[in-house]
mmCIF file of C-alpha atoms in Angstrom:
data_model
loop_
_atom_site.group_PDB
_atom_site.id
_atom_site.type_symbol
_atom_site.label_atom_id
_atom_site.label_comp_id
_atom_site.label_asym_id
_atom_site.label_seq_id
_atom_site.Cartn_x
_atom_site.Cartn_y
_atom_site.Cartn_z
ATOM 1 C CA MET A 1 128.287 -25.282 80.170
ATOM 2 C CA ALA A 2 128.201 -21.508 79.888
ATOM 3 C CA THR A 3 131.640 -21.289 81.495
ATOM 4 C CA SER A 4 133.037 -23.792 78.987
ATOM 5 C CA GLY A 5 131.567 -21.827 76.079
ATOM 6 C CA CYS A 6 132.936 -18.550 77.435
ATOM 7 C CA MET A 7 136.389 -20.126 77.809
ATOM 8 C CA LYS A 8 136.312 -21.313 74.189
ATOM 9 C CA VAL A 9 135.330 -17.849 72.969
ATOM 10 C CA THR A 10 138.125 -16.290 75.037
ATOM 11 C CA LYS A 11 140.627 -18.832 73.735
ATOM 12 C CA TYR A 12 139.866 -18.221 70.089
ATOM 13 C CA PHE A 13 139.687 -14.462 70.516
ATOM 14 C CA LEU A 14 143.134 -14.605 72.129
ATOM 15 C CA PHE A 15 144.397 -16.708 69.230
ATOM 16 C CA LEU A 16 143.105 -14.200 66.664
ATOM 17 C CA PHE A 17 144.532 -11.241 68.590
ATOM 18 C CA ASN A 18 147.921 -12.906 68.776
ATOM 19 C CA LEU A 19 147.857 -13.758 65.096
ATOM 20 C CA LEU A 20 147.326 -10.041 64.413
ATOM 21 C CA PHE A 21 149.950 -9.299 67.054
ATOM 22 C CA PHE A 22 152.413 -11.495 65.143
ATOM 23 C CA ILE A 23 151.655 -9.677 61.873
ATOM 24 C CA LEU A 24 152.059 -6.216 63.435
ATOM 25 C CA GLY A 25 155.347 -7.356 64.976
ATOM 26 C CA ALA A 26 156.509 -8.201 61.475
ATOM 27 C CA VAL A 27 155.476 -4.700 60.337
ATOM 28 C CA ILE A 28 157.525 -3.070 63.139
ATOM 29 C CA LEU A 29 160.466 -5.299 62.230
ATOM 30 C CA GLY A 30 160.083 -4.192 58.618
ATOM 31 C CA PHE A 31 160.128 -0.494 59.625
ATOM 32 C CA GLY A 32 163.353 -1.012 61.551
ATOM 33 C CA ILE A 33 165.015 -2.765 58.622
ATOM 34 C CA TRP A 34 163.737 -0.080 56.207
ATOM 35 C CA ILE A 35 165.381 2.664 58.264
ATOM 36 C CA LEU A 36 168.727 0.827 58.089
ATOM 37 C CA VAL A 37 168.705 -0.075 54.384
ATOM 38 C CA ASP A 38 166.793 2.847 52.819
ATOM 39 C CA LYS A 39 168.969 4.728 50.319
ATOM 40 C CA THR A 40 166.466 6.860 48.419
ATOM 41 C CA SER A 41 164.939 9.152 51.052
ATOM 42 C CA PHE A 42 165.932 11.664 53.710
ATOM 43 C CA ILE A 43 166.432 8.764 56.154
ATOM 44 C CA SER A 44 169.592 7.678 54.297
ATOM 45 C CA ILE A 45 171.224 11.044 55.068
ATOM 46 C CA LEU A 46 170.472 10.866 58.767
ATOM 47 C CA GLN A 47 171.293 7.206 59.341
ATOM 48 C CA THR A 48 174.982 7.664 58.509
ATOM 49 C CA SER A 49 175.458 10.327 61.180
ATOM 50 C CA SER A 50 172.581 10.126 63.651
ATOM 51 C CA TRP A 51 173.202 7.980 66.712
ATOM 52 C CA TYR A 52 169.554 8.417 67.723
ATOM 53 C CA LEU A 53 168.239 7.077 64.408
ATOM 54 C CA ARG A 54 170.532 4.058 64.311
ATOM 55 C CA THR A 55 169.714 3.167 67.900
ATOM 56 C CA GLY A 56 166.013 3.633 67.237
ATOM 57 C CA SER A 57 166.128 1.344 64.205
ATOM 58 C CA TYR A 58 167.842 -1.407 66.207
ATOM 59 C CA ILE A 59 165.236 -1.036 68.960
ATOM 60 C CA LEU A 60 162.438 -1.331 66.381
ATOM 61 C CA ILE A 61 164.026 -4.498 64.965
ATOM 62 C CA ALA A 62 164.413 -6.004 68.448
ATOM 63 C CA VAL A 63 160.874 -5.095 69.512
ATOM 64 C CA GLY A 64 159.431 -6.348 66.219
ATOM 65 C CA GLY A 65 161.266 -9.677 66.479
ATOM 66 C CA LEU A 66 160.303 -10.162 70.132
ATOM 67 C CA THR A 67 156.706 -9.215 69.359
ATOM 68 C CA MET A 68 156.560 -11.907 66.682
ATOM 69 C CA VAL A 69 157.922 -14.505 69.141
ATOM 70 C CA MET A 70 155.410 -13.431 71.783
ATOM 71 C CA GLY A 71 152.578 -13.617 69.249
ATOM 72 C CA PHE A 72 153.606 -17.175 68.429
ATOM 73 C CA LEU A 73 153.768 -18.151 72.121
ATOM 74 C CA GLY A 74 150.376 -16.543 72.719
ATOM 75 C CA CYS A 75 148.802 -18.507 69.861
ATOM 76 C CA LEU A 76 150.381 -21.743 71.074
ATOM 77 C CA GLY A 77 149.373 -21.185 74.692
ATOM 78 C CA ALA A 78 145.808 -20.197 73.787
ATOM 79 C CA VAL A 79 145.097 -23.111 71.439
ATOM 80 C CA ASN A 80 146.662 -25.746 73.722
ATOM 81 C CA GLU A 81 145.483 -24.103 76.982
ATOM 82 C CA ILE A 82 148.932 -24.220 78.600
ATOM 83 C CA ARG A 83 149.022 -21.972 81.658
ATOM 84 C CA CYS A 84 152.826 -21.625 81.828
ATOM 85 C CA LEU A 85 152.984 -20.403 78.208
ATOM 86 C CA LEU A 86 150.175 -17.942 78.857
ATOM 87 C CA GLY A 87 151.991 -16.692 81.959
ATOM 88 C CA LEU A 88 155.229 -16.320 80.019
ATOM 89 C CA TYR A 89 153.348 -14.533 77.257
ATOM 90 C CA PHE A 90 151.663 -12.171 79.755
ATOM 91 C CA THR A 91 155.008 -11.289 81.391
ATOM 92 C CA PHE A 92 156.857 -10.519 78.171
ATOM 93 C CA VAL A 93 153.994 -8.560 76.624
ATOM 94 C CA LEU A 94 153.797 -6.445 79.782
ATOM 95 C CA ILE A 95 157.568 -5.782 79.549
ATOM 96 C CA ILE A 96 157.249 -4.830 75.855
ATOM 97 C CA LEU A 97 154.338 -2.490 76.610
ATOM 98 C CA ILE A 98 156.272 -0.737 79.388
ATOM 99 C CA ALA A 99 159.337 -0.437 77.098
ATOM 100 C CA GLN A 100 157.212 1.100 74.321
ATOM 101 C CA VAL A 101 155.737 3.700 76.687
ATOM 102 C CA ALA A 102 159.221 4.525 78.023
ATOM 103 C CA ALA A 103 160.600 4.858 74.475
ATOM 104 C CA GLY A 104 157.720 7.156 73.471
ATOM 105 C CA ILE A 105 158.335 9.409 76.483
ATOM 106 C CA LEU A 106 162.073 9.490 75.739
ATOM 107 C CA ILE A 107 161.502 10.464 72.099
ATOM 108 C CA TYR A 108 159.112 13.217 73.164
ATOM 109 C CA LEU A 109 161.579 14.609 75.705
ATOM 110 C CA GLN A 110 164.446 14.477 73.198
ATOM 111 C CA ARG A 111 162.534 16.000 70.263
ATOM 112 C CA ASP A 112 164.454 19.295 70.394
ATOM 113 C CA ALA A 113 167.793 17.471 70.524
ATOM 114 C CA LEU A 114 166.753 15.353 67.531
ATOM 115 C CA LYS A 115 165.779 18.447 65.540
ATOM 116 C CA SER A 116 169.071 20.143 66.427
ATOM 117 C CA GLU A 117 171.043 17.058 65.411
ATOM 118 C CA MET A 118 169.188 16.866 62.098
ATOM 119 C CA SER A 119 170.021 20.507 61.311
ATOM 120 C CA SER A 120 173.663 19.924 62.239
ATOM 121 C CA ILE A 121 173.932 16.904 59.940
ATOM 122 C CA ILE A 122 172.448 18.790 56.963
ATOM 123 C CA HIS A 123 174.656 21.825 57.606
ATOM 124 C CA LYS A 124 177.758 19.630 57.593
ATOM 125 C CA LEU A 125 176.613 17.933 54.378
ATOM 126 C CA ILE A 126 176.127 21.283 52.627
ATOM 127 C CA VAL A 127 179.473 22.686 53.807
ATOM 128 C CA THR A 128 181.455 19.605 52.694
ATOM 129 C CA TYR A 129 179.434 18.816 49.543
ATOM 130 C CA ASP A 130 181.687 17.790 46.666
ATOM 131 C CA TYR A 131 180.054 15.252 44.355
ATOM 132 C CA GLU A 132 183.181 14.796 42.269
ATOM 133 C CA ASP A 133 185.396 13.509 45.105
ATOM 134 C CA GLY A 134 183.259 10.370 45.561
ATOM 135 C CA LYS A 135 183.637 10.364 49.360
ATOM 136 C CA ASN A 136 180.014 10.821 50.414
ATOM 137 C CA THR A 137 178.190 10.062 47.193
ATOM 138 C CA SER A 138 175.188 8.245 48.701
ATOM 139 C CA SER A 139 174.140 11.049 51.062
ATOM 140 C CA GLU A 140 174.925 13.757 48.504
ATOM 141 C CA THR A 141 172.859 12.005 45.830
ATOM 142 C CA THR A 142 169.941 11.707 48.229
ATOM 143 C CA TRP A 143 170.162 15.387 49.172
ATOM 144 C CA ASP A 144 170.228 16.366 45.489
ATOM 145 C CA TYR A 145 167.176 14.158 44.960
ATOM 146 C CA ILE A 146 165.361 15.920 47.829
ATOM 147 C CA GLN A 147 166.186 19.404 46.524
ATOM 148 C CA ARG A 148 165.125 18.494 43.011
ATOM 149 C CA ASN A 149 161.818 16.882 43.988
ATOM 150 C CA LEU A 150 160.831 19.308 46.740
ATOM 151 C CA GLN A 151 161.974 22.238 44.581
ATOM 152 C CA CYS A 152 163.972 23.723 47.421
ATOM 153 C CA CYS A 153 167.565 24.773 47.998
ATOM 154 C CA GLY A 154 169.612 24.563 51.180
ATOM 155 C CA TRP A 155 168.215 23.869 54.630
ATOM 156 C CA THR A 156 166.636 27.156 55.720
ATOM 157 C CA SER A 157 167.263 28.996 52.414
ATOM 158 C CA TYR A 158 169.466 28.871 49.326
ATOM 159 C CA HIS A 159 171.968 31.170 51.090
ATOM 160 C CA ASN A 160 173.132 28.150 53.137
ATOM 161 C CA TRP A 161 175.150 27.041 50.110
ATOM 162 C CA THR A 162 177.391 30.108 50.357
ATOM 163 C CA GLU A 163 179.120 28.255 53.217
ATOM 164 C CA ASN A 164 180.185 25.437 50.922
ATOM 165 C CA ALA A 165 183.986 25.249 50.637
ATOM 166 C CA LEU A 166 183.975 25.024 46.820
ATOM 167 C CA LEU A 167 181.338 27.662 46.154
ATOM 168 C CA LYS A 168 183.227 30.250 48.192
ATOM 169 C CA ASN A 169 185.702 30.455 45.313
ATOM 170 C CA SER A 170 183.080 30.482 42.536
ATOM 171 C CA THR A 171 180.984 33.349 41.218
ATOM 172 C CA ASN A 172 178.714 31.590 38.724
ATOM 173 C CA GLU A 173 178.165 28.044 40.048
ATOM 174 C CA TYR A 174 175.552 26.481 42.300
ATOM 175 C CA PRO A 175 174.264 22.942 42.942
ATOM 176 C CA CYS A 176 172.528 21.626 39.832
ATOM 177 C CA SER A 177 169.653 20.267 41.938
ATOM 178 C CA CYS A 178 168.914 23.811 43.150
ATOM 179 C CA MET A 179 168.428 25.260 39.681
ATOM 180 C CA THR A 180 165.003 25.789 38.174
ATOM 181 C CA ASN A 181 165.994 25.056 34.557
ATOM 182 C CA GLN A 182 168.734 22.465 34.853
ATOM 183 C CA THR A 183 168.626 18.860 33.653
ATOM 184 C CA SER A 184 171.719 17.697 35.554
ATOM 185 C CA SER A 185 170.918 16.225 38.963
ATOM 186 C CA ASN A 186 174.243 16.179 40.826
ATOM 187 C CA GLY A 187 177.294 18.321 41.361
ATOM 188 C CA PHE A 188 177.661 22.007 40.486
ATOM 189 C CA CYS A 189 176.398 23.753 37.369
ATOM 190 C CA GLU A 190 176.990 27.188 35.898
ATOM 191 C CA TYR A 191 174.121 29.640 35.815
ATOM 192 C CA LYS A 192 173.524 32.731 33.709
ATOM 193 C CA GLY A 193 171.968 35.955 34.885
ATOM 194 C CA SER A 194 171.169 36.591 38.543
ATOM 195 C CA LEU A 195 171.311 33.882 41.175
ATOM 196 C CA ASP A 196 167.857 34.818 42.495
ATOM 197 C CA SER A 197 166.203 33.877 39.221
ATOM 198 C CA ALA A 198 168.274 30.731 38.660
ATOM 199 C CA VAL A 199 167.625 28.740 41.859
ATOM 200 C CA TYR A 200 164.787 27.708 44.133
ATOM 201 C CA LYS A 201 164.546 30.250 46.939
ATOM 202 C CA ALA A 202 162.740 28.166 49.562
ATOM 203 C CA GLY A 203 164.719 26.069 52.033
ATOM 204 C CA CYS A 204 164.051 22.344 52.389
ATOM 205 C CA ILE A 205 163.349 22.349 56.122
ATOM 206 C CA GLN A 206 159.566 22.620 55.803
ATOM 207 C CA GLY A 207 159.261 19.962 53.114
ATOM 208 C CA VAL A 208 161.577 17.555 54.946
ATOM 209 C CA GLU A 209 159.810 18.069 58.284
ATOM 210 C CA SER A 210 156.477 17.448 56.577
ATOM 211 C CA TRP A 211 157.859 14.260 54.997
ATOM 212 C CA LEU A 212 159.195 13.047 58.351
ATOM 213 C CA GLN A 213 155.935 13.837 60.125
ATOM 214 C CA ASP A 214 153.946 11.930 57.508
ATOM 215 C CA ASN A 215 156.136 8.847 57.896
ATOM 216 C CA LEU A 216 156.327 9.242 61.668
ATOM 217 C CA GLY A 217 152.534 9.280 61.770
ATOM 218 C CA ILE A 218 152.434 5.893 60.050
ATOM 219 C CA ILE A 219 154.990 4.430 62.471
ATOM 220 C CA LEU A 220 153.200 5.857 65.515
ATOM 221 C CA GLY A 221 149.878 4.590 64.180
ATOM 222 C CA VAL A 222 151.281 1.074 63.905
ATOM 223 C CA CYS A 223 152.775 1.324 67.412
ATOM 224 C CA VAL A 224 149.466 2.507 68.887
ATOM 225 C CA GLY A 225 147.683 -0.353 67.130
ATOM 226 C CA VAL A 226 150.165 -2.822 68.585
ATOM 227 C CA ALA A 227 149.740 -1.302 72.066
ATOM 228 C CA VAL A 228 145.958 -1.706 71.905
ATOM 229 C CA ILE A 229 146.311 -5.322 70.829
ATOM 230 C CA GLU A 230 148.856 -5.851 73.605
ATOM 231 C CA LEU A 231 146.386 -4.591 76.212
ATOM 232 C CA LEU A 232 143.630 -6.822 74.868
ATOM 233 C CA GLY A 233 146.068 -9.726 74.783
ATOM 234 C CA LEU A 234 147.016 -9.120 78.406
ATOM 235 C CA ILE A 235 143.371 -9.079 79.498
ATOM 236 C CA LEU A 236 142.385 -12.163 77.497
ATOM 237 C CA SER A 237 145.456 -14.181 78.525
ATOM 238 C CA MET A 238 144.807 -13.379 82.191
ATOM 239 C CA CYS A 239 141.154 -14.416 81.865
ATOM 240 C CA LEU A 240 142.026 -17.627 80.036
ATOM 241 C CA CYS A 241 144.820 -18.465 82.477
ATOM 242 C CA ARG A 242 142.435 -18.122 85.418
ATOM 243 C CA SER A 243 139.836 -20.301 83.650
ATOM 244 C CA ILE A 244 142.191 -23.222 83.034
ATOM 245 C CA GLN A 245 141.582 -25.857 85.711
ATOM 246 C CA SER A 246 143.946 -28.544 84.436
ATOM 247 C CA GLU A 247 146.694 -28.654 81.839
ATOM 248 C CA ASP A 248 147.520 -31.364 79.336
ATOM 249 C CA TYR A 249 151.217 -30.983 78.572
ATOM 250 C CA THR A 250 151.035 -33.725 75.932
ATOM 251 C CA LYS A 251 149.556 -31.033 73.647
ATOM 252 C CA VAL A 252 152.793 -29.070 73.684
ATOM 253 C CA PRO A 253 154.780 -29.751 70.473
ATOM 254 C CA LYS A 254 157.985 -31.724 70.996
ATOM 255 C CA TYR A 255 161.107 -30.607 69.094
#
């Protein structure tokens, strides 16, 4: 009697964990899609040029989708007490957990390469910036938005803009988004007086890195939460699978 009660508790705990597992899988899927479609933040600048970011977003989408499927299988196997579904669930969750750990290690080992690539992308954007030609409007608009809202100019400092092809031939123009008293948001604007008093002096690197770290913290927090639920799911599914003495396959939905 006690064994039967313990099995029921395990079954329903496993069902609840997998329901949460399904929801968190949807959240990871949403993060991956957000990275691909976002057009209003720093991500939109990187995604057009960064192989790492695009690959990472596709991995997040794949892991999120597979996690949702595994959550569904776990719920189905737990409620109907089907050992083969629980075994399949255990195997795939273990694979996902190993893949997540491997991905985390890879990101940590490649952090310097990612930072270098990010700096290279921004440098190229600044050097080739020309809002009027309409060739890279989306990324240029986003960068102007970042400079305006973070009240910064250039990547490491406002002197980065001296490398811009158009500004090399100008003596009284600078990006409008860099200027302290300018209503225009895009393109180049004329300034009066000294350049030092007309533009933001701080570079955007600190603000952007802070923004990325804040968002990365949310993503990592979700991933850690999923990993904990995965471990609990593995333990509960193994316990339930060992407790099942006989299986009634008539409970399995027919499609």
